[in-house]
PDB file of C-alpha atoms in Angstrom:
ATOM      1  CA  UNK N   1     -16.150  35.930 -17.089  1.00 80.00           C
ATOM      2  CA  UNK N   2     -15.683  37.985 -20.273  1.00 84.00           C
ATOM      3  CA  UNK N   3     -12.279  36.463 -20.662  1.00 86.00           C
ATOM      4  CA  UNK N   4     -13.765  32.829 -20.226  1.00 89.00           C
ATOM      5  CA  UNK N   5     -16.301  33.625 -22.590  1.00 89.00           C
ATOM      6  CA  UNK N   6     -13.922  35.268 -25.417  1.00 91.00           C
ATOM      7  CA  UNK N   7     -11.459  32.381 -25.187  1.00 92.00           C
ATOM      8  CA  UNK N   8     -14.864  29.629 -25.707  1.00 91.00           C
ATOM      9  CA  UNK N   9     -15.883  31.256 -28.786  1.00 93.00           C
ATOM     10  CA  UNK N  10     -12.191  31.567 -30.042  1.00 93.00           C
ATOM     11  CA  UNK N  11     -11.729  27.666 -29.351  1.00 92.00           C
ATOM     12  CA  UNK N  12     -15.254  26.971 -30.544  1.00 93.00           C
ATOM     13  CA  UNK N  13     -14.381  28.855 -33.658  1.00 95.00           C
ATOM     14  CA  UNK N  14     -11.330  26.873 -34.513  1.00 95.00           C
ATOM     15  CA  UNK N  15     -12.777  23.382 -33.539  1.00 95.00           C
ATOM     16  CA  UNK N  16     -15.357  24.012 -36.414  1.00 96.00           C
ATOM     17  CA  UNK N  17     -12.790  24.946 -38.983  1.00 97.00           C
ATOM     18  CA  UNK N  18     -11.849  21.496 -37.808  1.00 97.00           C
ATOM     19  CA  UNK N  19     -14.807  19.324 -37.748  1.00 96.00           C
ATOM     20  CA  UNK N  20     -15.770  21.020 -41.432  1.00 98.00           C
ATOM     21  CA  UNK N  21     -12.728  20.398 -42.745  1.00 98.00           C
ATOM     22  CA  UNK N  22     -12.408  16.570 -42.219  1.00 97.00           C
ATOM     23  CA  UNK N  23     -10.619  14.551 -45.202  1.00 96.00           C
ATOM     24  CA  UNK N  24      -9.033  17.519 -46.741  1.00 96.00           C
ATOM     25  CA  UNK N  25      -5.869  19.002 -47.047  1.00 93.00           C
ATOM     26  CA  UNK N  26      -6.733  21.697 -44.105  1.00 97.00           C
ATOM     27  CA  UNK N  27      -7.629  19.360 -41.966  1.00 98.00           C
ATOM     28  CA  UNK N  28      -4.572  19.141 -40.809  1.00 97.00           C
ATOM     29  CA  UNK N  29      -3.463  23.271 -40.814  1.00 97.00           C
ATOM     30  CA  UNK N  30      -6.791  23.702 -38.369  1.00 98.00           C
ATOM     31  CA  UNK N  31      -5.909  20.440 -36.262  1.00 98.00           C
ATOM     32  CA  UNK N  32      -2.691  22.238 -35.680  1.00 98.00           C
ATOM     33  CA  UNK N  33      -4.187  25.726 -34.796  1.00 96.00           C
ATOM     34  CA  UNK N  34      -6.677  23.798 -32.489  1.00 96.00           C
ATOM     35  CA  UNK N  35      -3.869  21.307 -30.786  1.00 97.00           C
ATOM     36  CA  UNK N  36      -0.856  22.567 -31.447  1.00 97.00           C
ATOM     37  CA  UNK N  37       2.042  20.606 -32.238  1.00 98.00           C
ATOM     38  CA  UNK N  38       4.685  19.220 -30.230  1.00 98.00           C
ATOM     39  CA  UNK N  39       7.435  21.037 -29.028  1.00 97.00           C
ATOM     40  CA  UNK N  40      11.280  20.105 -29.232  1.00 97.00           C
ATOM     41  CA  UNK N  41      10.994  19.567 -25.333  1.00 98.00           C
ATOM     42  CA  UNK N  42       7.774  17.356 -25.790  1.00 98.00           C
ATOM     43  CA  UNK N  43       9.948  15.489 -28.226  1.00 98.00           C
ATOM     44  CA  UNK N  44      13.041  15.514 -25.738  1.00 98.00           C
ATOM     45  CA  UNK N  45      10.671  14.020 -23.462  1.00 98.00           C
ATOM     46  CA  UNK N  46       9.299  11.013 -25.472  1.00 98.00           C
ATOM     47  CA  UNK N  47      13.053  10.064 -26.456  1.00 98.00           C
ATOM     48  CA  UNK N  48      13.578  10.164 -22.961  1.00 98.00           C
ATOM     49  CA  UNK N  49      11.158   7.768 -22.109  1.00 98.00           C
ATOM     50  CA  UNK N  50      11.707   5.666 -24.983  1.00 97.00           C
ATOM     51  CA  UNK N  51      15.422   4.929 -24.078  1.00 95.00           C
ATOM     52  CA  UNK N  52      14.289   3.572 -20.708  1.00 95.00           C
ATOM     53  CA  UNK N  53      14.162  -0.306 -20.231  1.00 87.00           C
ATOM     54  CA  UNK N  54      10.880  -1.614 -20.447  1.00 78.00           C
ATOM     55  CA  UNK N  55       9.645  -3.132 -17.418  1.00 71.00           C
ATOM     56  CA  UNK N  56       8.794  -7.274 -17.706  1.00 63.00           C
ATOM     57  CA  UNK N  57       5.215  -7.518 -16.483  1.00 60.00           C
ATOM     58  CA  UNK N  58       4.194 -10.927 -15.097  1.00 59.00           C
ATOM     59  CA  UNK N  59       1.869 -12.086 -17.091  1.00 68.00           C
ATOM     60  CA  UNK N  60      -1.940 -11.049 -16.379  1.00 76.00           C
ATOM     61  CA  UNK N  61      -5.173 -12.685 -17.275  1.00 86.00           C
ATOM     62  CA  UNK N  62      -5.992 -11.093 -20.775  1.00 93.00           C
ATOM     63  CA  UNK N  63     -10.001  -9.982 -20.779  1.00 95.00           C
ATOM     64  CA  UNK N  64     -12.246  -9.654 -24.250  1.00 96.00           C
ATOM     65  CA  UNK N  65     -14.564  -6.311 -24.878  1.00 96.00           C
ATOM     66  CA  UNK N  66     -17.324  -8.369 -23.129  1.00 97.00           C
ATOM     67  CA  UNK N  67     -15.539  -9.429 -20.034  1.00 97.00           C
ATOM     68  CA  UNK N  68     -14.097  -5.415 -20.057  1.00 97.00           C
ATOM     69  CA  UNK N  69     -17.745  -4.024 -20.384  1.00 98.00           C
ATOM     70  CA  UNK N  70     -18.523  -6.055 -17.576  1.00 98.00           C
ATOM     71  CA  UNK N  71     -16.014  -4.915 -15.423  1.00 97.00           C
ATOM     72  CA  UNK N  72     -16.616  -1.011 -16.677  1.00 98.00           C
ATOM     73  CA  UNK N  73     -20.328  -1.960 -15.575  1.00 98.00           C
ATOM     74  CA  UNK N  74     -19.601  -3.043 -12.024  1.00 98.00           C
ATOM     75  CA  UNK N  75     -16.822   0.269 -11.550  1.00 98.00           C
ATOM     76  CA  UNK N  76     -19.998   2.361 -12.942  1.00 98.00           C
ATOM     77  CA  UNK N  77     -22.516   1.378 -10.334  1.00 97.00           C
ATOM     78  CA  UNK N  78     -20.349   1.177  -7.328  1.00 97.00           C
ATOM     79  CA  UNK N  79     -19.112   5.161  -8.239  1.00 97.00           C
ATOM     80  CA  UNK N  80     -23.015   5.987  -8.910  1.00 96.00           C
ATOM     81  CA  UNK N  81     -22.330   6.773 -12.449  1.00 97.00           C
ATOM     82  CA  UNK N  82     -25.653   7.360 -14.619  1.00 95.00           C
ATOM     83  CA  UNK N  83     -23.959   6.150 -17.923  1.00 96.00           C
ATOM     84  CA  UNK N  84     -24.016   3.717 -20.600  1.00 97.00           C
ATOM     85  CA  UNK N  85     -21.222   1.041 -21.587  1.00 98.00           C
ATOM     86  CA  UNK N  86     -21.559  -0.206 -25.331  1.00 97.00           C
ATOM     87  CA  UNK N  87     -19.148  -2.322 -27.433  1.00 97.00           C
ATOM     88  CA  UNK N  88     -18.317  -0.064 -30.677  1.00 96.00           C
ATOM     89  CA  UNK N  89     -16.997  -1.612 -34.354  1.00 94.00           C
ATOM     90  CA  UNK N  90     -16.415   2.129 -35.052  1.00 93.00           C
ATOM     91  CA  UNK N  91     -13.401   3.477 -33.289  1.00 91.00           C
ATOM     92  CA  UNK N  92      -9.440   3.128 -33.074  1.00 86.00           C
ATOM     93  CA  UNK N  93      -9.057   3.854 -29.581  1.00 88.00           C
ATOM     94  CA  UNK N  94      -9.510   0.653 -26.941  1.00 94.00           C
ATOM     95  CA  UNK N  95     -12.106   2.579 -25.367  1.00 96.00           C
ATOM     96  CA  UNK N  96     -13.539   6.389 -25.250  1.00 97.00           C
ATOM     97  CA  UNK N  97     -16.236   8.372 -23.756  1.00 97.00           C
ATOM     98  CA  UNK N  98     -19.051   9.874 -25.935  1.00 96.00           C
ATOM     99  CA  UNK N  99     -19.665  13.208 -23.871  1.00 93.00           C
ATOM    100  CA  UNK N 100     -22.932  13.970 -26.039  1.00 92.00           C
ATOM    101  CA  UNK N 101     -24.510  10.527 -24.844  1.00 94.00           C
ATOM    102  CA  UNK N 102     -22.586   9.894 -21.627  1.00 94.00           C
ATOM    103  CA  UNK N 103     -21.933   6.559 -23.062  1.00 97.00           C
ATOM    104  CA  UNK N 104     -18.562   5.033 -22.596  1.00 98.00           C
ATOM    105  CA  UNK N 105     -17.846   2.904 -26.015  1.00 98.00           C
ATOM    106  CA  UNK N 106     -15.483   0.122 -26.003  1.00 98.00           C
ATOM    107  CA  UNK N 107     -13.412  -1.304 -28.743  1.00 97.00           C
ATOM    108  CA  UNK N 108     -15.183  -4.988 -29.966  1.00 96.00           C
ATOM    109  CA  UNK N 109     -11.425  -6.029 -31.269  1.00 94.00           C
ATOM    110  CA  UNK N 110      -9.649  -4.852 -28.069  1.00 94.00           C
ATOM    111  CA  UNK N 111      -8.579  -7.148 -25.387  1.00 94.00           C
ATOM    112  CA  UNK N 112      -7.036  -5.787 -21.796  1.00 95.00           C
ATOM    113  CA  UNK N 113      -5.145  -6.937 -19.344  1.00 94.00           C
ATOM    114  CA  UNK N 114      -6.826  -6.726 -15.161  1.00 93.00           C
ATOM    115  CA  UNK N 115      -3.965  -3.916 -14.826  1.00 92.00           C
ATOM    116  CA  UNK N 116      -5.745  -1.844 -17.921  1.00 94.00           C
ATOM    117  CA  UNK N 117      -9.304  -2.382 -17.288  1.00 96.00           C
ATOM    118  CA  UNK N 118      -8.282  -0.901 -13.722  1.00 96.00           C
ATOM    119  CA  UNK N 119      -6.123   2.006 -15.492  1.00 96.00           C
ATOM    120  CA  UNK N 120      -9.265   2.698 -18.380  1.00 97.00           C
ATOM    121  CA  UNK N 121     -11.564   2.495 -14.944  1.00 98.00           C
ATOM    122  CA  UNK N 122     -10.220   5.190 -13.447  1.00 98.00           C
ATOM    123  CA  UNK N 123      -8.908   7.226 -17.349  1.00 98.00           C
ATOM    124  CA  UNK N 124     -12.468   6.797 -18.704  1.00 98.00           C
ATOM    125  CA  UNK N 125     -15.040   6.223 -16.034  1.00 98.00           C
ATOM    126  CA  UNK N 126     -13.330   8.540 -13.584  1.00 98.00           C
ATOM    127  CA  UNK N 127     -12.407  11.474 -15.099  1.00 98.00           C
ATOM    128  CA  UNK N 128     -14.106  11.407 -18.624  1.00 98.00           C
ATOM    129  CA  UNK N 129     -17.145  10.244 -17.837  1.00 98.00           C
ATOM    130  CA  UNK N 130     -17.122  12.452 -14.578  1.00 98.00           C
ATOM    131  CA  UNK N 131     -16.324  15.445 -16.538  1.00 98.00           C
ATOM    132  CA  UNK N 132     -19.337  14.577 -19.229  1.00 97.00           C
ATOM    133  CA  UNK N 133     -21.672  14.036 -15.933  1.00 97.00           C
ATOM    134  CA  UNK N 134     -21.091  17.144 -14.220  1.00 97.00           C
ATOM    135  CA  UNK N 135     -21.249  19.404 -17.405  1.00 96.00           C
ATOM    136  CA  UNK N 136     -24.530  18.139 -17.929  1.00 95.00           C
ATOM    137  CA  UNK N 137     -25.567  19.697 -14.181  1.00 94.00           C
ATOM    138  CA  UNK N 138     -24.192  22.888 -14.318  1.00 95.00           C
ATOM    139  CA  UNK N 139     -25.943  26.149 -14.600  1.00 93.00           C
ATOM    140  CA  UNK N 140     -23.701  27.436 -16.563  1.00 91.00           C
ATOM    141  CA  UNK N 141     -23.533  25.084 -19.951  1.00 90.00           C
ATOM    142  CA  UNK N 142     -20.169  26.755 -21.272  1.00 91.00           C
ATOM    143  CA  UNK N 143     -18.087  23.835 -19.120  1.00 94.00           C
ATOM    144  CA  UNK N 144     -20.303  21.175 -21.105  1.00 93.00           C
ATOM    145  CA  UNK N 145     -18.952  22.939 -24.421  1.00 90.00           C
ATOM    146  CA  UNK N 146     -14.959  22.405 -23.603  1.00 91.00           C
ATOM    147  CA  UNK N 147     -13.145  25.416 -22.501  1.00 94.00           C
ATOM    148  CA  UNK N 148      -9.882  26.590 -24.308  1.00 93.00           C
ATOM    149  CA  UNK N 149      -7.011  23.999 -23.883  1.00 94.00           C
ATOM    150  CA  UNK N 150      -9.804  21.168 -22.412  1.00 96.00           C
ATOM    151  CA  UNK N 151      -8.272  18.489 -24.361  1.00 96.00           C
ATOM    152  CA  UNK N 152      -4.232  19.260 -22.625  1.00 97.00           C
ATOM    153  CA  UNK N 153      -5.872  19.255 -19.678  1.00 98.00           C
ATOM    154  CA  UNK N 154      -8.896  16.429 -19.352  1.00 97.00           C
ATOM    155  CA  UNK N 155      -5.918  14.010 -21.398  1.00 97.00           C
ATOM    156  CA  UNK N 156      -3.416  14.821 -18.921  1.00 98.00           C
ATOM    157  CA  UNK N 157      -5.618  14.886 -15.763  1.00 98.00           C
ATOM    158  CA  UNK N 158      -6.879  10.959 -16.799  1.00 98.00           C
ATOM    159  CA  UNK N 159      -3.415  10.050 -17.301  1.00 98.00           C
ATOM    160  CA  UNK N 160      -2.924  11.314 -13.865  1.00 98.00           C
ATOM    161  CA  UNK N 161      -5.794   9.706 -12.223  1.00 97.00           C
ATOM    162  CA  UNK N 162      -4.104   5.827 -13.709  1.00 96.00           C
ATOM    163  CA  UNK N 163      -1.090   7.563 -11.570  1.00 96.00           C
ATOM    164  CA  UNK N 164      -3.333   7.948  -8.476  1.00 94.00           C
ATOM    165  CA  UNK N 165      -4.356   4.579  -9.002  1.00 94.00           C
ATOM    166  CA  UNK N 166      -1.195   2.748  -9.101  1.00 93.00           C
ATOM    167  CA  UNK N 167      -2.108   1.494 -12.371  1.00 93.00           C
ATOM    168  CA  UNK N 168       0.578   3.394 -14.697  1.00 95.00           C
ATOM    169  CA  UNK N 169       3.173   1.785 -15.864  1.00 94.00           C
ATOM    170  CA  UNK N 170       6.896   2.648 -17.801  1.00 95.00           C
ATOM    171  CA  UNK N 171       4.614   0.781 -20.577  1.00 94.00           C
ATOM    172  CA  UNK N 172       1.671   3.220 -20.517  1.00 95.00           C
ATOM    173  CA  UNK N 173       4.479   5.972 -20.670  1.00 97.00           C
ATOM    174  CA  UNK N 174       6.246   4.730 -23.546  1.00 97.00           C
ATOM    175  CA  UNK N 175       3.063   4.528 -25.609  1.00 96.00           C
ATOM    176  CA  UNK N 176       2.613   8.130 -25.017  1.00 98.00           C
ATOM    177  CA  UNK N 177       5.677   9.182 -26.051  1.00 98.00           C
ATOM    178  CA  UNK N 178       5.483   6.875 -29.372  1.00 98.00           C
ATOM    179  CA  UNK N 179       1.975   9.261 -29.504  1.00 98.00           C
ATOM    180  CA  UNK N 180       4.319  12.101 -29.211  1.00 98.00           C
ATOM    181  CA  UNK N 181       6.964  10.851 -31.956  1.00 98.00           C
ATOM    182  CA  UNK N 182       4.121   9.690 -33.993  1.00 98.00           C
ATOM    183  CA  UNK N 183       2.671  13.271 -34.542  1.00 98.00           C
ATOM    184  CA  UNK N 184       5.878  14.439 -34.911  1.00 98.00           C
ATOM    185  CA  UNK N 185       6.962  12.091 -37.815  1.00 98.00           C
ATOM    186  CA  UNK N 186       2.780  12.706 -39.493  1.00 98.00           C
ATOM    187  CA  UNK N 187       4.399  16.237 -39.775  1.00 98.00           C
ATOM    188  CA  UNK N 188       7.350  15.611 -40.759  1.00 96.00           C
ATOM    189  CA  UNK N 189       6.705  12.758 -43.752  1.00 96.00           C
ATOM    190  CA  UNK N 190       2.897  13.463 -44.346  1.00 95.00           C
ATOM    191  CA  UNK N 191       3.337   9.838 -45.955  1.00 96.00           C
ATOM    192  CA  UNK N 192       1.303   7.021 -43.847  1.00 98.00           C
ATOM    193  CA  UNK N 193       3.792   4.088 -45.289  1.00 97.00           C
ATOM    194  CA  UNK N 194       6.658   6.151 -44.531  1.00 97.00           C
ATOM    195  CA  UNK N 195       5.400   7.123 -40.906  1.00 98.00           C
ATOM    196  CA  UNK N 196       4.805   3.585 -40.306  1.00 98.00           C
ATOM    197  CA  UNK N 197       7.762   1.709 -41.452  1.00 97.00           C
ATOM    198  CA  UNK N 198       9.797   4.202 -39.698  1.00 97.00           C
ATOM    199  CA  UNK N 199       8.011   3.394 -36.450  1.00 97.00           C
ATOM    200  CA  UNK N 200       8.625   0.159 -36.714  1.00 97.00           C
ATOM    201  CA  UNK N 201      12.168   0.100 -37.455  1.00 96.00           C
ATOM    202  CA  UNK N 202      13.262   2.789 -35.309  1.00 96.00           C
ATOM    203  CA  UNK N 203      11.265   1.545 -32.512  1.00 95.00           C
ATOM    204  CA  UNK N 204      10.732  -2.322 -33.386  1.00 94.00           C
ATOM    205  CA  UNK N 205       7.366  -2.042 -32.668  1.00 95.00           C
ATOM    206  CA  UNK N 206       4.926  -4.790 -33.706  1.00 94.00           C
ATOM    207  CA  UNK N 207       3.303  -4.607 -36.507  1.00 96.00           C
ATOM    208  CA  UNK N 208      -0.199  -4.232 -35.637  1.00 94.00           C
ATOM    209  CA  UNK N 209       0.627  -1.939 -32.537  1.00 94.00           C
ATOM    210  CA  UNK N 210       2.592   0.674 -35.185  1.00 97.00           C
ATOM    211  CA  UNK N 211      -0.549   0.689 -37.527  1.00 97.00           C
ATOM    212  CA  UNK N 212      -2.910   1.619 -34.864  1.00 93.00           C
ATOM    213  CA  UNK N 213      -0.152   4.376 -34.039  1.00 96.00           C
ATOM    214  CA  UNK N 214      -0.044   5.568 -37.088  1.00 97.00           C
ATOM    215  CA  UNK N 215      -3.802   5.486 -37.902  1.00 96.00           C
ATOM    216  CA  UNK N 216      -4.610   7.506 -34.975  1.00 95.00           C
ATOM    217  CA  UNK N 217      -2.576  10.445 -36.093  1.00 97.00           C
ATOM    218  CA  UNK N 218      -3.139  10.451 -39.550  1.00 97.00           C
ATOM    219  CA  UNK N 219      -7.125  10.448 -38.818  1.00 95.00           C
ATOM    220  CA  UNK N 220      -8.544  13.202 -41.045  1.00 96.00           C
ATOM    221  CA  UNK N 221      -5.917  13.832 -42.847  1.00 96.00           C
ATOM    222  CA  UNK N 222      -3.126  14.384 -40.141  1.00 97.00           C
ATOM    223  CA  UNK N 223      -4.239  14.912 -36.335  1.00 97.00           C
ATOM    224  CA  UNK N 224      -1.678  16.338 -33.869  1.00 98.00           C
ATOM    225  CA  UNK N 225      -3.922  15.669 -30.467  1.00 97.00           C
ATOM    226  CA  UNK N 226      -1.702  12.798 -29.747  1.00 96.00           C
ATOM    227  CA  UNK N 227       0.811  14.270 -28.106  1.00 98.00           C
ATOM    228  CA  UNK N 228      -0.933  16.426 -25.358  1.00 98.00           C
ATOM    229  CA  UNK N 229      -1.636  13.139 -23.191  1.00 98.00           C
ATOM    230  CA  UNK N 230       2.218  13.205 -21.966  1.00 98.00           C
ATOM    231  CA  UNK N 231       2.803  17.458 -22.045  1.00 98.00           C
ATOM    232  CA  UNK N 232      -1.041  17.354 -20.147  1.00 98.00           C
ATOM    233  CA  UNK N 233       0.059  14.740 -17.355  1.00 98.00           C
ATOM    234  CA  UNK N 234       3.255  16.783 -16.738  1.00 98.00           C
ATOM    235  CA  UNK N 235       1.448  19.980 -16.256  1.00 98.00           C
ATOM    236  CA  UNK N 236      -1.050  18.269 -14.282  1.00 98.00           C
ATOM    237  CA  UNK N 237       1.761  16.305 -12.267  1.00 98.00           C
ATOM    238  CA  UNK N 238       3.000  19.920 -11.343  1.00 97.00           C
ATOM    239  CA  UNK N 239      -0.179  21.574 -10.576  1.00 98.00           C
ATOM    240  CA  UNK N 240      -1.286  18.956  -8.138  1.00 97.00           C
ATOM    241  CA  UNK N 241       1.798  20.041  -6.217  1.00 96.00           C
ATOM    242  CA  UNK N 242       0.809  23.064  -5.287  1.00 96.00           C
ATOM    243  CA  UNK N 243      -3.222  23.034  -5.262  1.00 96.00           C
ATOM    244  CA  UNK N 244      -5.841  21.174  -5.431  1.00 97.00           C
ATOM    245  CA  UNK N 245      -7.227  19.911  -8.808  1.00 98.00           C
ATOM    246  CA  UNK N 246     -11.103  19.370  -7.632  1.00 97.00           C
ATOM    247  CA  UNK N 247     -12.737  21.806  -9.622  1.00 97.00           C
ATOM    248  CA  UNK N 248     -11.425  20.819 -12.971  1.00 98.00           C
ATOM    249  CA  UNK N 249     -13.425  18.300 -12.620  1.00 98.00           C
ATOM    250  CA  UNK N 250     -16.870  20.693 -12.858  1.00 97.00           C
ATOM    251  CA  UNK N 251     -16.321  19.990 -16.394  1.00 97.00           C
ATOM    252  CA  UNK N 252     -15.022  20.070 -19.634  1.00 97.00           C
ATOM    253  CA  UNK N 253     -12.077  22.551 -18.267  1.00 96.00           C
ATOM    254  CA  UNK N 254      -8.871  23.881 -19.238  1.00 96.00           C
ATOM    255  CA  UNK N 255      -5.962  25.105 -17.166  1.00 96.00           C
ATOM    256  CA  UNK N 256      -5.801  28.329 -18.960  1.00 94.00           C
ATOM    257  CA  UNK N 257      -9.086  29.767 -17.505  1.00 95.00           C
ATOM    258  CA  UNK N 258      -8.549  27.747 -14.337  1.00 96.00           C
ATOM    259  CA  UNK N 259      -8.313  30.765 -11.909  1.00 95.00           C
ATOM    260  CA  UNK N 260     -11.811  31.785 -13.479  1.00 95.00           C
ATOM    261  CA  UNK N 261     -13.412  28.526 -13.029  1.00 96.00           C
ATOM    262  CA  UNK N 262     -11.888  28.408  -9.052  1.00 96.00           C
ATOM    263  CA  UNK N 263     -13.487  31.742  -8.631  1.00 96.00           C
ATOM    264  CA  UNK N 264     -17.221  30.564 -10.331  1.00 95.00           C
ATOM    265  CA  UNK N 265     -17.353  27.719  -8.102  1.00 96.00           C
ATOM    266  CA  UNK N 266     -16.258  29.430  -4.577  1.00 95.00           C
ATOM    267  CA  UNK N 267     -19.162  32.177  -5.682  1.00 95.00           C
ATOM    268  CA  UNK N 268     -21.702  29.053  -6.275  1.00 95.00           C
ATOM    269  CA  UNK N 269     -22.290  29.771  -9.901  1.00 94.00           C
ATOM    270  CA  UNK N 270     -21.606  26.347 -10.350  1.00 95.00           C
ATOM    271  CA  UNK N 271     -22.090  23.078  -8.511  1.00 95.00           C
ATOM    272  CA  UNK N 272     -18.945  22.718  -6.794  1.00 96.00           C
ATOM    273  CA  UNK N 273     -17.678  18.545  -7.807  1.00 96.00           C
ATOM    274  CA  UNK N 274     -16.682  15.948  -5.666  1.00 93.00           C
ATOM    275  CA  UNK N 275     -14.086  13.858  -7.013  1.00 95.00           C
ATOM    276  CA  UNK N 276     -14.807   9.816  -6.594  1.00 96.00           C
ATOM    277  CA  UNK N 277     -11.042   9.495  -5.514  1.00 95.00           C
ATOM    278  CA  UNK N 278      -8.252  11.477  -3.838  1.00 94.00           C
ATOM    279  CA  UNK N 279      -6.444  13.927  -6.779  1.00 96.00           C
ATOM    280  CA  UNK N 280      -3.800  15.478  -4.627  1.00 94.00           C
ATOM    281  CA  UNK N 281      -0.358  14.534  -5.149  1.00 94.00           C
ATOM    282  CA  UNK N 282       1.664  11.799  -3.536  1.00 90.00           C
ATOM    283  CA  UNK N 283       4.366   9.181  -5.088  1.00 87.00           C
ATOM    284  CA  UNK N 284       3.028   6.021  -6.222  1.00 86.00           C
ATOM    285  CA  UNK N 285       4.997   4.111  -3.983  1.00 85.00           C
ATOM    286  CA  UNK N 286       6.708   2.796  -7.116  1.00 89.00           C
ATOM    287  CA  UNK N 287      10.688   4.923  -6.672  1.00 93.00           C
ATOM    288  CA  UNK N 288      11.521   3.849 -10.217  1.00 93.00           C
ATOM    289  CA  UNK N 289       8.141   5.133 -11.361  1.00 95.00           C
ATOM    290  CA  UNK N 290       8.121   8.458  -9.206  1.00 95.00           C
ATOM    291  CA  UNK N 291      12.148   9.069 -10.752  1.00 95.00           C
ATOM    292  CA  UNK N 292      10.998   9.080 -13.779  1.00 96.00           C
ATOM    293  CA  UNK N 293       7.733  10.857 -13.719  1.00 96.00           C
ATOM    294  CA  UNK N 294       9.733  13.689 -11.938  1.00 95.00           C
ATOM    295  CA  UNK N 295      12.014  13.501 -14.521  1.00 95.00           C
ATOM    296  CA  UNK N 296       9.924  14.369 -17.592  1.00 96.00           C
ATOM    297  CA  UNK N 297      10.168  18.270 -17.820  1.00 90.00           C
TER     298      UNK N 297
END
């Protein structure tokens, strides 16, 4: 418990230097001390991914923030989830969880297709909002504050969940790994023209997609979380191989202290979770999809 303890106030520490150095030129020096950057294998990875095909999707009804909220709503109350589900003018992403409120927030602008609303069910409701919901129960209020490397790991454990689900796609993927090049290039240019015209020629993204890209890692004044959605979903994609994943979900957890947490919940200091759907691995039942899951290392 003392180690648990001594890494929350070391990742507590940094994520202030953070949050009190928004919009200034060490914004981005903490954000890398907090997240890290990505690593010439993370890179490897997203070029991988990039260079595959993208898959042609028939084309699915395309919902409005309304029509999503309502579908959030209905996913809420049949998983008995005490939570809120507001439309929000105020952030980048389509859709995010506000741990502090347990209130989900969806993006007024953003429209989804059935396949996404099913993938953010599961992403946001299921994990996120699960997480958030479970904090708030525990005796112990450290796994409400975020223990070290929570971010790696909740990001890459809701990526895996849209796995479990059969919703991710080669599409999902490749937006990760743009995530991944994206923080790469913020580092490399710090220059938010230059980081966006080179995504879209290199990548011949549209337009609108690359700006959103761009925006989210140059939030602050350069933010590298990004790229620990596709580095958390392979470590996660790994783990689940060889143990159960249950009792990350007590909270806002982190695989480096995740032998400590195990131990706290089999000694009931916490409230051990139950998980609203089945987290152990299994292919998707998609080969092309499992090949190339496996294949990101």
């Amino acid at each position: 418990m003392q180690q648990l303890y001594r890494h929350i106030i070391d990742n507590l520490a940094n994520k202030i230097d953070l949050l009190a150095t928004i919009g200034t030129d060490e914004f981005m020096y903490n954000s890398l001390k907090y997240y890290g950057e990505p690593s010439e294998e993370d890179i490897a990875n997203a070029r991988f991914l990039l260079h595959l095909k993208p898959q042609t999707d028939e084309s699915e009804k395309v919902l409005n923030a309304d029509e999503a909220i309502a579908c959030f709503k209905a996913q809420a109350q049949e998983w008995g989830l005490n939570c809120r589900i507001e439309k929000s003018a105020k952030i980048v992403a389509k859709a995010m969880v506000n741990n502090d409120k347990a209130l989900l927030l969806v993006n007024r602008d953003a429209s989804f297709t059935e396949k996404e609303i099913h993938a953010f069910a599961f992403h946001e409701l299921g994990i996120h909002m699960v997480t958030t919901l479970n904090a708030k129960k525990q005796p112990l209020k450290v796994f409400g504050l975020g223990l070290s490397g929570n971010t790696h790991t909740q990001e890459g454990l809701a990526i895996y969940s849209e796995y479990c689900s059969g919703s991710l796609t080669l599409s999902r993927l490749q937006t990760l790994a743009l995530r991944v090049i994206a923080v790469n290039y913020m580092l490399k240019h710090r220059d938010f023209v230059k980081t966006f015209h080179t995504l879209v020629s290199e990548f011949e993204l549209d337009r609108e997609f690359a700006f959103t890209l761009t925006t989210r890692v140059y939030r602050g004044g350069g933010f590298t979380k990004d790229y620990l959605y596709l580095s958390g979903f392979r470590d996660i994609v790994e783990l689940a191989k060889t143990q159960s994943l249950d009792n990350l979900l007590v909270g806002k957890t982190g695989l480096l202290d995740f032998a400590i947490t195990n131990e706290v919940v089999e000694r009931g200091l916490v409230n051990k979770p139950t998980p609203l759907f089945d987290l152990s691995y299994r292919p998707s039942g998609d080969d092309v999809l499992d090949f190339i899951v496996q294949s990101i290392r």
